[in-house]
Coordinates of N, CA and C in Angstrom, one line a residue:
Chain A
E7 N -0.6 -19.2 1.0 CA 0.2 -18.4 1.1 C -0.1 -17.2 2.0
P8 N 0.8 -16.8 2.9 CA 0.4 -16.2 4.3 C -0.3 -15.0 3.5
E9 N -1.0 -13.9 4.6 CA -1.9 -12.9 4.3 C -2.0 -11.8 5.4
V10 N -2.5 -10.7 5.4 CA -2.7 -10.0 6.2 C -4.1 -10.0 6.2
T11 N -4.9 -10.2 7.6 CA -6.4 -10.5 8.0 C -6.9 -9.1 8.4
Q12 N -7.8 -8.6 8.0 CA -8.6 -7.6 8.7 C -10.0 -7.9 9.3
T13 N -10.1 -7.2 10.2 CA -11.7 -7.5 10.9 C -12.4 -6.4 11.4
P14 N -13.5 -6.2 11.5 CA -14.4 -6.5 10.5 C -14.3 -6.0 8.8
S15 N -15.0 -6.4 8.0 CA -14.7 -5.6 6.6 C -15.6 -4.5 6.6
H16 N -16.5 -4.5 7.0 CA -17.3 -3.3 7.3 C -17.8 -3.0 8.6
Q17 N -17.5 -1.8 8.9 CA -18.1 -1.3 10.4 C -18.6 0.1 10.3
V18 N -20.0 0.2 11.0 CA -21.0 1.1 10.6 C -20.5 1.9 11.9
T19 N -21.0 2.9 12.2 CA -20.6 3.5 13.8 C -21.1 5.2 13.8
Q20 N -22.0 5.3 14.8 CA -22.3 6.9 15.2 C -21.1 7.8 15.3
M21 N -21.2 9.1 14.6 CA -20.1 10.1 15.1 C -20.2 10.2 16.5
G22 N -18.9 10.1 17.0 CA -18.2 10.4 18.3 C -18.0 9.1 18.8
Q23 N -18.6 7.7 18.2 CA -18.3 6.5 19.1 C -16.8 6.2 18.7
E24 N -16.3 5.4 19.4 CA -15.1 5.0 19.6 C -15.0 3.6 18.3
V25 N -14.3 3.2 17.4 CA -13.8 2.5 17.0 C -12.6 1.6 17.1
I26 N -12.7 0.3 16.7 CA -11.4 -0.7 17.1 C -11.1 -1.4 15.7
L27 N -10.3 -1.2 14.7 CA -9.9 -2.1 13.8 C -9.0 -2.9 13.8
R28 N -9.1 -4.0 13.5 CA -8.4 -5.3 13.9 C -7.4 -5.8 12.9
C29 N -6.4 -6.4 13.1 CA -5.6 -6.7 11.7 C -4.7 -7.8 12.3
V30 N -4.3 -8.9 11.6 CA -3.4 -9.7 12.0 C -2.5 -9.9 10.9
P31 N -1.2 -9.3 11.1 CA -0.2 -9.3 10.2 C 0.1 -10.6 10.1
I32 N 1.0 -10.6 8.8 CA 2.0 -11.9 8.6 C 2.9 -12.3 9.8
S33 N 2.7 -13.6 10.1 CA 3.3 -14.3 11.5 C 4.9 -13.8 11.7
N34 N 5.6 -13.8 10.5 CA 7.1 -13.5 10.7 C 7.5 -12.3 10.5
H35 N 6.4 -11.2 10.3 CA 6.8 -9.8 10.3 C 7.0 -8.9 11.4
L36 N 7.8 -8.1 11.1 CA 7.8 -7.3 12.3 C 7.5 -5.9 12.4
Y37 N 7.1 -5.4 11.4 CA 6.8 -4.0 11.0 C 5.5 -4.0 10.5
F38 N 4.6 -2.9 11.2 CA 3.4 -2.9 10.9 C 2.8 -1.4 10.8
Y39 N 1.7 -1.5 9.7 CA 1.3 0.0 9.2 C -0.3 -0.2 9.0
W40 N -0.6 1.1 9.2 CA -2.3 1.4 8.9 C -2.1 2.6 7.8
Y41 N -2.7 2.4 6.9 CA -3.1 3.4 5.5 C -4.5 3.5 5.7
R42 N -4.9 4.8 5.2 CA -6.4 4.9 4.8 C -6.7 5.6 3.4
Q43 N -8.0 5.3 2.6 CA -8.2 5.9 1.4 C -9.6 6.0 1.6
I44 N -9.5 7.6 1.5 CA -11.0 8.2 1.6 C -11.6 7.8 -0.1
L45 N -12.8 7.7 -0.3 CA -13.3 7.5 -1.3 C -13.1 8.2 -2.4
G46 N -12.4 7.8 -3.6 CA -12.1 8.3 -4.6 C -10.7 9.3 -4.9
Q47 N -10.1 9.0 -3.5 CA -8.6 9.6 -3.4 C -7.9 8.5 -3.1
K48 N -6.4 9.1 -3.0 CA -5.3 8.3 -2.8 C -5.4 7.5 -1.5
V49 N -4.4 6.2 -1.6 CA -4.0 5.7 -0.4 C -3.1 6.4 0.3
E50 N -3.6 6.8 1.5 CA -2.6 7.7 2.7 C -1.9 6.7 3.7
F51 N -0.7 7.3 4.0 CA 0.0 6.7 5.1 C -0.6 7.2 6.7
L52 N -0.7 6.4 7.4 CA -1.1 6.9 8.8 C -0.2 6.8 9.8
V53 N 0.5 5.6 10.2 CA 1.2 5.0 11.1 C 2.1 3.8 10.7
S54 N 3.7 3.5 11.1 CA 4.2 2.6 11.4 C 4.5 2.0 12.9
F55 N 4.6 1.1 12.9 CA 4.7 0.4 14.4 C 6.1 -0.5 14.3
Y56 N 6.9 -0.8 15.2 CA 7.9 -1.8 15.4 C 8.2 -1.7 16.7
N57 N 8.2 -2.8 17.2 CA 9.3 -3.2 18.5 C 8.3 -2.3 19.4
N58 N 6.9 -2.5 19.5 CA 5.9 -2.0 20.1 C 5.9 -0.7 20.4
E59 N 6.4 0.3 19.4 CA 6.2 1.4 19.6 C 6.0 2.0 18.0
I60 N 5.5 3.3 18.0 CA 5.3 4.1 16.9 C 6.7 4.6 16.3
S61 N 7.0 4.4 15.1 CA 8.0 4.4 14.3 C 7.9 5.6 13.4
E62 N 6.7 5.7 13.2 CA 6.6 7.0 12.0 C 5.3 7.1 11.9
K63 N 4.6 8.4 12.2 CA 3.4 8.6 11.8 C 3.1 10.0 10.9
S64 N 1.9 10.0 10.4 CA 1.6 11.2 9.5 C 0.7 12.2 10.4
E65 N 0.8 13.6 9.7 CA 0.0 14.6 10.2 C -1.8 14.1 10.2
I66 N -1.9 13.0 9.5 CA -3.5 12.5 10.0 C -3.7 11.8 11.3
F67 N -2.8 11.3 11.5 CA -2.8 10.6 12.8 C -2.5 11.5 13.8
D68 N -3.7 11.6 14.6 CA -3.5 12.9 15.6 C -3.8 12.5 16.8
D69 N -4.4 13.1 17.9 CA -4.5 12.4 19.1 C -6.0 11.5 19.3
Q70 N -6.5 11.5 18.0 CA -7.8 10.6 18.1 C -7.5 9.3 17.8
F71 N -6.1 9.1 17.0 CA -5.8 7.4 16.7 C -5.0 7.1 17.6
S72 N -5.0 5.8 17.8 CA -3.9 5.3 18.6 C -3.7 3.7 18.1
V73 N -2.7 3.0 18.2 CA -2.3 1.8 17.8 C -2.1 1.0 18.9
E74 N -2.0 -0.2 18.7 CA -1.6 -1.3 19.9 C -1.4 -2.6 19.5
R75 N -0.6 -3.4 19.9 CA -0.2 -4.9 19.6 C -0.9 -5.5 20.9
P76 N -1.9 -5.8 21.0 CA -2.1 -6.3 22.4 C -1.7 -7.8 23.0
D77 N -1.2 -8.1 21.7 CA -1.0 -9.7 22.1 C 0.1 -10.2 20.8
G78 N 0.5 -11.4 20.7 CA 1.5 -11.4 19.6 C 1.3 -11.8 18.3
S79 N -0.3 -11.5 18.3 CA -0.9 -11.6 16.7 C -1.5 -10.4 16.3
N80 N -2.3 -9.7 17.1 CA -2.9 -8.7 16.7 C -2.6 -7.5 16.8
F81 N -3.1 -6.7 15.6 CA -2.9 -5.2 15.6 C -3.8 -4.6 15.5
T82 N -3.9 -3.3 16.3 CA -5.4 -2.6 16.4 C -5.2 -1.0 15.9
L83 N -6.0 -0.6 15.3 CA -6.1 0.9 15.4 C -7.4 1.2 16.1
K84 N -7.3 2.0 16.5 CA -8.4 2.9 17.7 C -8.5 4.5 17.1
I85 N -10.0 4.7 16.9 CA -10.5 6.0 16.9 C -11.2 6.4 18.0
R86 N -10.8 7.3 18.8 CA -11.4 7.5 20.1 C -12.8 8.5 19.8
S87 N -13.0 9.3 19.0 CA -14.2 10.0 18.9 C -14.4 10.2 17.5
T88 N -15.1 9.5 16.5 CA -15.3 9.5 15.4 C -16.0 10.5 14.7
K89 N -15.5 11.0 13.4 CA -15.9 12.0 12.9 C -16.3 11.5 11.5
L90 N -17.3 12.3 10.8 CA -18.0 11.7 9.9 C -16.5 11.9 8.4
E91 N -15.9 12.7 8.8 CA -14.2 12.7 7.6 C -13.7 11.4 8.0
D92 N -13.9 10.7 8.8 CA -13.0 9.3 9.1 C -13.3 8.2 8.2
S93 N -14.7 8.7 7.7 CA -15.2 7.7 6.8 C -14.3 7.2 5.9
A94 N -13.9 5.9 5.7 CA -12.7 5.5 4.5 C -12.7 4.0 4.6
M95 N -11.7 3.5 3.5 CA -11.1 2.3 3.8 C -9.9 2.2 4.3
Y96 N -9.5 1.7 5.8 CA -8.8 1.6 6.3 C -7.8 0.0 6.2
F97 N -6.5 0.4 5.7 CA -5.8 -0.9 5.3 C -4.6 -1.1 6.2
C98 N -4.4 -2.1 6.7 CA -3.2 -2.8 7.7 C -2.3 -3.3 6.4
A99 N -1.2 -3.1 7.0 CA 0.0 -3.9 6.2 C 1.2 -4.2 7.0
S100 N 1.7 -5.3 6.6 CA 3.3 -5.7 7.5 C 4.5 -5.9 6.6
S101 N 5.7 -6.0 6.9 CA 6.8 -6.4 6.4 C 7.8 -7.0 7.4
R102 N 8.5 -7.6 6.6 CA 9.8 -8.0 7.6 C 10.6 -6.7 7.6
R103 N 11.5 -7.2 8.7 CA 12.5 -6.1 9.1 C 13.4 -5.4 7.7
P104 N 12.8 -3.8 7.6 CA 13.6 -3.5 6.1 C 15.0 -4.0 6.2
L105 N 15.5 -3.8 5.0 CA 16.8 -4.0 5.1 C 17.8 -3.0 5.0
P106 N 19.1 -3.0 5.1 CA 19.8 -1.8 5.1 C 19.3 -1.0 3.6
G107 N 19.5 -1.7 2.7 CA 19.2 -1.3 1.2 C 18.0 -0.6 1.3
L108 N 17.0 -0.3 2.1 CA 15.7 0.4 1.9 C 14.6 -0.3 1.6
L109 N 15.2 -2.1 1.1 CA 14.1 -2.9 0.7 C 12.8 -3.3 1.7
N110 N 11.9 -3.1 1.3 CA 10.5 -2.9 2.4 C 9.7 -3.5 1.5
I111 N 9.1 -4.5 1.5 CA 7.9 -5.1 0.8 C 6.7 -5.1 1.7
Q112 N 6.0 -4.4 1.6 CA 4.7 -4.4 2.5 C 3.3 -5.1 1.8
Y113 N 2.9 -5.9 2.5 CA 1.6 -6.5 2.3 C 0.5 -6.0 2.8
F114 N -0.6 -5.9 2.1 CA -1.8 -5.4 2.6 C -2.7 -6.1 2.8
G115 N -3.6 -5.8 3.7 CA -4.9 -6.6 3.9 C -6.2 -6.0 3.3
A116 N -7.0 -6.7 3.3 CA -8.5 -6.7 2.3 C -9.0 -5.1 2.6
G117 N -8.9 -4.7 3.8 CA -9.3 -3.3 4.1 C -10.7 -3.5 5.2
T118 N -10.9 -2.4 5.9 CA -12.0 -2.7 6.9 C -12.7 -0.9 6.1
R119 N -14.0 -1.1 5.8 CA -14.5 -0.2 5.2 C -15.2 0.7 6.5
L120 N -14.9 1.9 6.7 CA -15.7 2.6 8.0 C -16.5 3.4 7.7
S121 N -17.9 3.5 8.2 CA -19.0 4.4 7.8 C -19.2 5.1 9.1
V122 N -19.0 6.4 8.9 CA -19.5 7.5 10.3 C -20.5 7.9 9.7
L123 N -21.8 7.6 10.4 CA -23.0 8.4 10.3 C -23.2 9.5 11.3
Chain B
D6 N 4.7 14.6 -1.2 CA 4.3 14.0 -2.8 C 5.1 12.8 -3.2
A7 N 4.4 12.0 -4.0 CA 5.1 10.9 -4.7 C 6.3 11.5 -5.6
K8 N 7.0 10.7 -5.8 CA 8.3 11.0 -6.8 C 8.0 10.2 -8.0
T9 N 7.0 9.8 -8.3 CA 6.9 9.3 -9.7 C 5.9 10.0 -10.3
T10 N 5.8 9.8 -11.7 CA 5.2 10.1 -12.6 C 4.2 9.3 -13.6
Q11 N 3.1 9.0 -13.9 CA 2.6 7.7 -14.3 C 1.5 8.5 -15.4
P12 N 1.3 7.9 -16.4 CA -0.2 8.2 -17.0 C -1.6 7.9 -16.3
P13 N -2.3 8.7 -16.3 CA -3.7 8.7 -15.6 C -4.3 7.4 -15.9
S14 N -4.2 7.1 -17.6 CA -4.8 5.9 -17.7 C -4.8 5.2 -18.8
M15 N -4.7 3.5 -19.3 CA -4.4 3.1 -20.2 C -5.2 2.2 -20.6
D16 N -5.3 1.6 -22.1 CA -6.4 0.5 -22.5 C -5.6 -0.4 -23.0
C17 N -6.1 -2.0 -22.8 CA -5.2 -2.7 -23.3 C -6.5 -3.8 -23.9
A18 N -6.1 -4.4 -25.0 CA -6.5 -5.6 -25.4 C -6.2 -6.9 -24.5
E19 N -7.3 -7.4 -24.2 CA -7.0 -8.9 -23.5 C -6.2 -9.6 -24.4
G20 N -5.3 -10.6 -23.9 CA -4.3 -11.3 -24.2 C -3.0 -10.5 -24.7
R21 N -3.2 -9.5 -24.9 CA -2.1 -8.4 -25.3 C -1.2 -7.9 -24.1
A22 N 0.0 -7.6 -24.5 CA 1.0 -7.1 -23.5 C 0.4 -5.8 -22.6
A23 N 0.4 -5.4 -21.8 CA 0.2 -4.2 -21.1 C 1.7 -3.6 -20.5
N24 N 1.9 -2.4 -21.2 CA 3.0 -1.9 -21.0 C 3.0 -0.5 -20.1
L25 N 3.2 -0.5 -18.9 CA 2.6 0.7 -18.2 C 3.9 1.6 -17.7
P26 N 4.2 2.8 -18.1 CA 5.5 3.5 -17.8 C 5.5 4.2 -16.7
C27 N 6.8 4.5 -15.9 CA 6.7 5.4 -14.8 C 8.0 6.2 -14.9
N28 N 7.9 7.4 -14.6 CA 9.0 8.3 -14.6 C 9.4 8.5 -13.2
H29 N 10.6 8.6 -12.8 CA 11.1 8.7 -11.3 C 12.7 9.1 -11.5
S30 N 12.7 10.5 -12.2 CA 13.8 11.0 -12.7 C 14.7 11.5 -11.3
T31 N 14.3 11.5 -10.3 CA 14.9 11.9 -8.9 C 15.0 11.1 -7.8
I32 N 15.3 9.6 -8.4 CA 15.4 8.3 -7.8 C 17.0 8.5 -7.4
S33 N 17.1 8.3 -5.7 CA 18.7 8.0 -5.6 C 19.0 6.6 -5.7
G34 N 20.4 6.5 -5.5 CA 21.2 5.4 -6.1 C 20.6 4.1 -5.2
N35 N 20.1 4.2 -4.0 CA 19.9 3.1 -3.3 C 18.1 3.0 -3.0
E36 N 17.5 3.6 -3.9 CA 16.0 3.7 -3.9 C 15.5 2.8 -4.5
Y37 N 14.9 1.5 -4.2 CA 14.0 0.6 -5.0 C 12.5 1.1 -5.5
V38 N 12.5 0.6 -6.9 CA 11.3 0.8 -7.3 C 10.4 -0.2 -7.3
Y39 N 8.9 -0.1 -6.5 CA 8.1 -0.9 -6.4 C 6.8 -0.8 -7.1
W40 N 6.4 -1.9 -7.8 CA 5.0 -1.8 -8.3 C 4.0 -2.6 -7.5
Y41 N 3.2 -2.0 -7.1 CA 1.4 -2.4 -6.8 C 0.4 -2.3 -7.5
R42 N -0.4 -2.8 -7.2 CA -2.0 -2.8 -8.0 C -2.9 -2.9 -7.1
Q43 N -3.9 -2.1 -7.0 CA -5.4 -2.3 -6.5 C -6.7 -2.4 -7.5
I44 N -7.5 -3.3 -7.3 CA -8.5 -3.9 -7.8 C -9.6 -3.3 -6.8
H45 N -10.5 -2.5 -7.3 CA -12.1 -2.2 -6.7 C -12.0 -1.7 -5.5
S46 N -11.0 -1.0 -5.2 CA -10.8 -0.7 -3.7 C -10.4 -1.6 -2.6
Q47 N -9.8 -2.7 -3.1 CA -9.4 -3.8 -2.5 C -8.2 -3.5 -1.9
G48 N -7.2 -4.1 -0.7 CA -6.0 -3.5 -0.6 C -5.0 -3.9 -1.6
P49 N -4.1 -2.8 -1.5 CA -3.0 -2.7 -2.5 C -2.1 -3.9 -2.5
Q50 N -1.9 -4.5 -3.6 CA -1.5 -6.0 -3.9 C 0.0 -5.7 -4.5
Y51 N 1.0 -6.2 -3.9 CA 2.7 -6.0 -4.1 C 2.6 -7.0 -5.3
I52 N 3.4 -6.1 -6.4 CA 3.7 -7.1 -7.6 C 5.4 -7.5 -7.9
I53 N 5.9 -6.4 -8.2 CA 7.4 -6.5 -8.1 C 8.1 -5.5 -7.6
H54 N 9.5 -5.3 -7.6 CA 10.1 -4.8 -7.1 C 11.8 -4.6 -8.0
G55 N 12.3 -3.6 -8.0 CA 13.7 -3.4 -8.7 C 14.5 -2.5 -8.4
L56 N 16.0 -2.8 -8.4 CA 16.7 -1.8 -8.1 C 17.5 -1.1 -9.2
K57 N 18.3 -2.0 -10.2 CA 19.2 -1.7 -11.2 C 18.8 -2.7 -12.4
N58 N 18.7 -4.0 -12.2 CA 18.3 -5.0 -13.3 C 17.1 -5.1 -13.6
N59 N 16.8 -5.4 -14.7 CA 15.3 -6.0 -14.9 C 14.9 -7.1 -13.9
E60 N 13.7 -7.5 -13.8 CA 13.4 -8.2 -12.9 C 11.8 -9.0 -13.5
T61 N 12.0 -9.9 -13.4 CA 10.7 -11.0 -13.7 C 10.1 -12.0 -12.7
N62 N 8.8 -12.2 -12.2 CA 8.3 -13.0 -11.4 C 7.3 -13.4 -12.2
E63 N 6.3 -14.2 -11.3 CA 5.0 -15.0 -12.0 C 4.0 -14.0 -12.5
M64 N 3.9 -12.6 -11.8 CA 3.1 -11.8 -12.3 C 3.3 -11.0 -13.4
A65 N 4.6 -10.4 -13.5 CA 4.9 -9.3 -14.0 C 6.5 -9.4 -14.5
S66 N 7.1 -8.4 -15.5 CA 8.6 -8.1 -15.7 C 8.3 -6.5 -15.4
L67 N 9.6 -6.4 -14.9 CA 10.0 -4.8 -14.8 C 11.4 -4.3 -15.2
I68 N 11.1 -3.5 -16.3 CA 12.2 -3.2 -16.7 C 12.6 -1.6 -16.7
I69 N 14.0 -1.5 -16.0 CA 14.3 0.0 -15.4 C 15.5 0.4 -16.4
T70 N 15.5 1.2 -17.0 CA 16.7 2.1 -17.8 C 17.7 2.1 -17.0
E71 N 18.9 2.1 -17.9 CA 20.2 2.1 -17.3 C 20.4 3.5 -16.3
D72 N 20.0 4.5 -16.8 CA 19.8 5.8 -15.8 C 18.9 5.7 -14.8
R73 N 18.1 4.6 -14.7 CA 17.4 4.5 -13.6 C 16.2 5.5 -13.5
K74 N 15.9 6.6 -14.6 CA 15.2 7.4 -14.4 C 13.7 6.9 -14.7
S75 N 13.3 5.8 -15.3 CA 12.1 5.6 -15.7 C 12.0 3.7 -15.7
S76 N 11.0 3.3 -15.6 CA 10.8 2.1 -15.8 C 9.6 1.7 -16.2
T77 N 9.3 0.4 -16.6 CA 8.1 -0.1 -17.5 C 7.5 -1.4 -16.7
L78 N 6.6 -1.6 -16.3 CA 6.1 -2.8 -15.8 C 5.1 -3.4 -16.8
I79 N 5.5 -4.8 -17.2 CA 5.0 -5.2 -18.3 C 4.3 -6.6 -18.1
L80 N 2.7 -6.5 -18.2 CA 2.1 -7.7 -18.0 C 1.9 -8.5 -19.1
P81 N 2.7 -9.7 -19.2 CA 2.6 -10.2 -20.8 C 1.6 -10.8 -21.2
H82 N 0.5 -11.1 -20.8 CA -1.0 -11.6 -21.5 C -2.2 -11.1 -20.6
A83 N -2.3 -9.7 -20.8 CA -3.3 -9.1 -19.7 C -4.5 -9.7 -19.8
T84 N -5.3 -10.0 -18.5 CA -6.6 -10.5 -18.6 C -7.8 -9.5 -18.3
L85 N -8.9 -9.7 -18.3 CA -9.7 -8.9 -17.5 C -9.5 -8.7 -16.3
R86 N -8.9 -9.4 -15.3 CA -9.1 -9.3 -13.8 C -7.8 -8.7 -13.7
D87 N -7.1 -8.1 -14.7 CA -5.6 -7.5 -14.5 C -6.3 -6.0 -14.7
T88 N -7.6 -5.6 -14.8 CA -7.8 -4.2 -14.5 C -7.9 -3.6 -13.2
A89 N -7.1 -2.6 -13.1 CA -6.8 -2.0 -11.7 C -6.1 -0.6 -11.8
V90 N -5.8 -0.2 -10.6 CA -5.1 0.8 -10.7 C -3.8 0.4 -10.2
Y91 N -2.7 0.6 -11.0 CA -1.2 0.3 -11.1 C -0.2 1.5 -10.3
Y92 N 0.4 1.2 -9.6 CA 1.0 2.1 -8.7 C 2.7 2.0 -9.0
C93 N 3.3 2.6 -9.5 CA 4.5 2.9 -9.4 C 5.2 3.8 -8.1
I94 N 6.2 3.1 -7.4 CA 6.5 3.6 -6.0 C 7.8 3.6 -6.0
V95 N 8.7 4.8 -5.7 CA 10.0 4.9 -5.3 C 9.9 5.4 -3.8
K96 N 10.5 4.6 -3.1 CA 10.5 4.4 -1.4 C 11.2 5.8 -1.1
E97 N 10.6 6.3 -0.2 CA 11.1 7.7 0.3 C 11.7 7.5 1.6
G98 N 12.3 8.2 2.6 CA 13.0 8.2 3.7 C 11.5 7.6 4.7
G99 N 12.1 6.7 5.6 CA 11.1 5.9 6.3 C 10.8 4.9 5.8
N100 N 9.8 4.3 6.7 CA 9.0 2.9 6.1 C 7.9 3.0 5.3
K101 N 7.4 4.3 5.0 CA 6.1 4.7 4.5 C 6.1 4.3 3.0
L102 N 5.2 4.0 2.5 CA 4.8 3.8 1.2 C 3.9 5.3 0.6
V103 N 4.5 5.8 -0.3 CA 3.8 7.2 -0.6 C 3.1 6.7 -2.1
F104 N 1.7 6.9 -1.8 CA 1.1 6.5 -3.4 C 0.7 7.7 -4.0
G105 N 0.9 7.6 -5.4 CA 0.4 8.7 -6.0 C -1.2 8.2 -6.6
A106 N -1.6 9.0 -7.7 CA -2.8 8.6 -8.1 C -2.8 7.3 -9.2
G107 N -1.7 6.5 -9.6 CA -1.2 5.3 -10.3 C -1.8 5.8 -11.6
T108 N -1.9 4.6 -12.6 CA -2.5 4.3 -13.9 C -3.6 3.5 -13.7
I109 N -4.7 3.8 -14.5 CA -6.0 2.9 -14.2 C -5.7 2.2 -15.8
L110 N -5.5 1.0 -15.2 CA -5.3 -0.1 -16.4 C -6.8 -0.9 -17.0
R111 N -7.6 -0.5 -17.9 CA -8.8 -1.1 -18.4 C -8.2 -2.2 -19.4
V112 N -8.5 -3.4 -19.2 CA -8.1 -4.3 -20.1 C -9.5 -4.9 -21.0
K113 N -9.6 -4.8 -21.9 CA -11.0 -4.8 -22.6 C -10.9 -6.0 -23.7
S114 N -12.1 -6.7 -23.7 CA -12.1 -8.2 -24.5 C -12.6 -7.7 -25.9

């Protein structure tokens, strides 16, 4: 069964460093997403991406964040200068093009645990 | 904020049916109800979705009331591996999923 894969599973970094989280979405999917979950809190939407551009982003997704689809298979989330409060699980998801009736099944990866020290 | 209301936690005996309720009284006519679950902070796992009719797949059944203001996810024979946080989501505008706190389901032997 196709699945979304994320690497690394755990990333440890120093405050102020740049990190890149990687995702390989399901191959025939066209929409890509990043979510995050701070320990003990809800899963929060960060950004959605379609046709090589951001289609929606949340208030969390500020100038420190960027996304990219550098090739035909990878989808990355970059945090330019990490802060302590960026420590969280980051989940990538993908979906087929949403249908007019708003059906949009998103499939999630296992996540990357980012620890900022 | 999420458009759904779920009980914070439920217990279920192993082998019995787990019935997880969800209220979504403000759902609009073309919005789907999605159910996901999250085991031990793993990625959310899609379970099932529905619009108006009841639905069943290999994981669960979804019963939606006629007025669509509430639904129930049924795990027919719960196992210990079904212990997780279950999220009922009504898709809002845009493509994002809005997760609430969900229901913590504890399956006990």
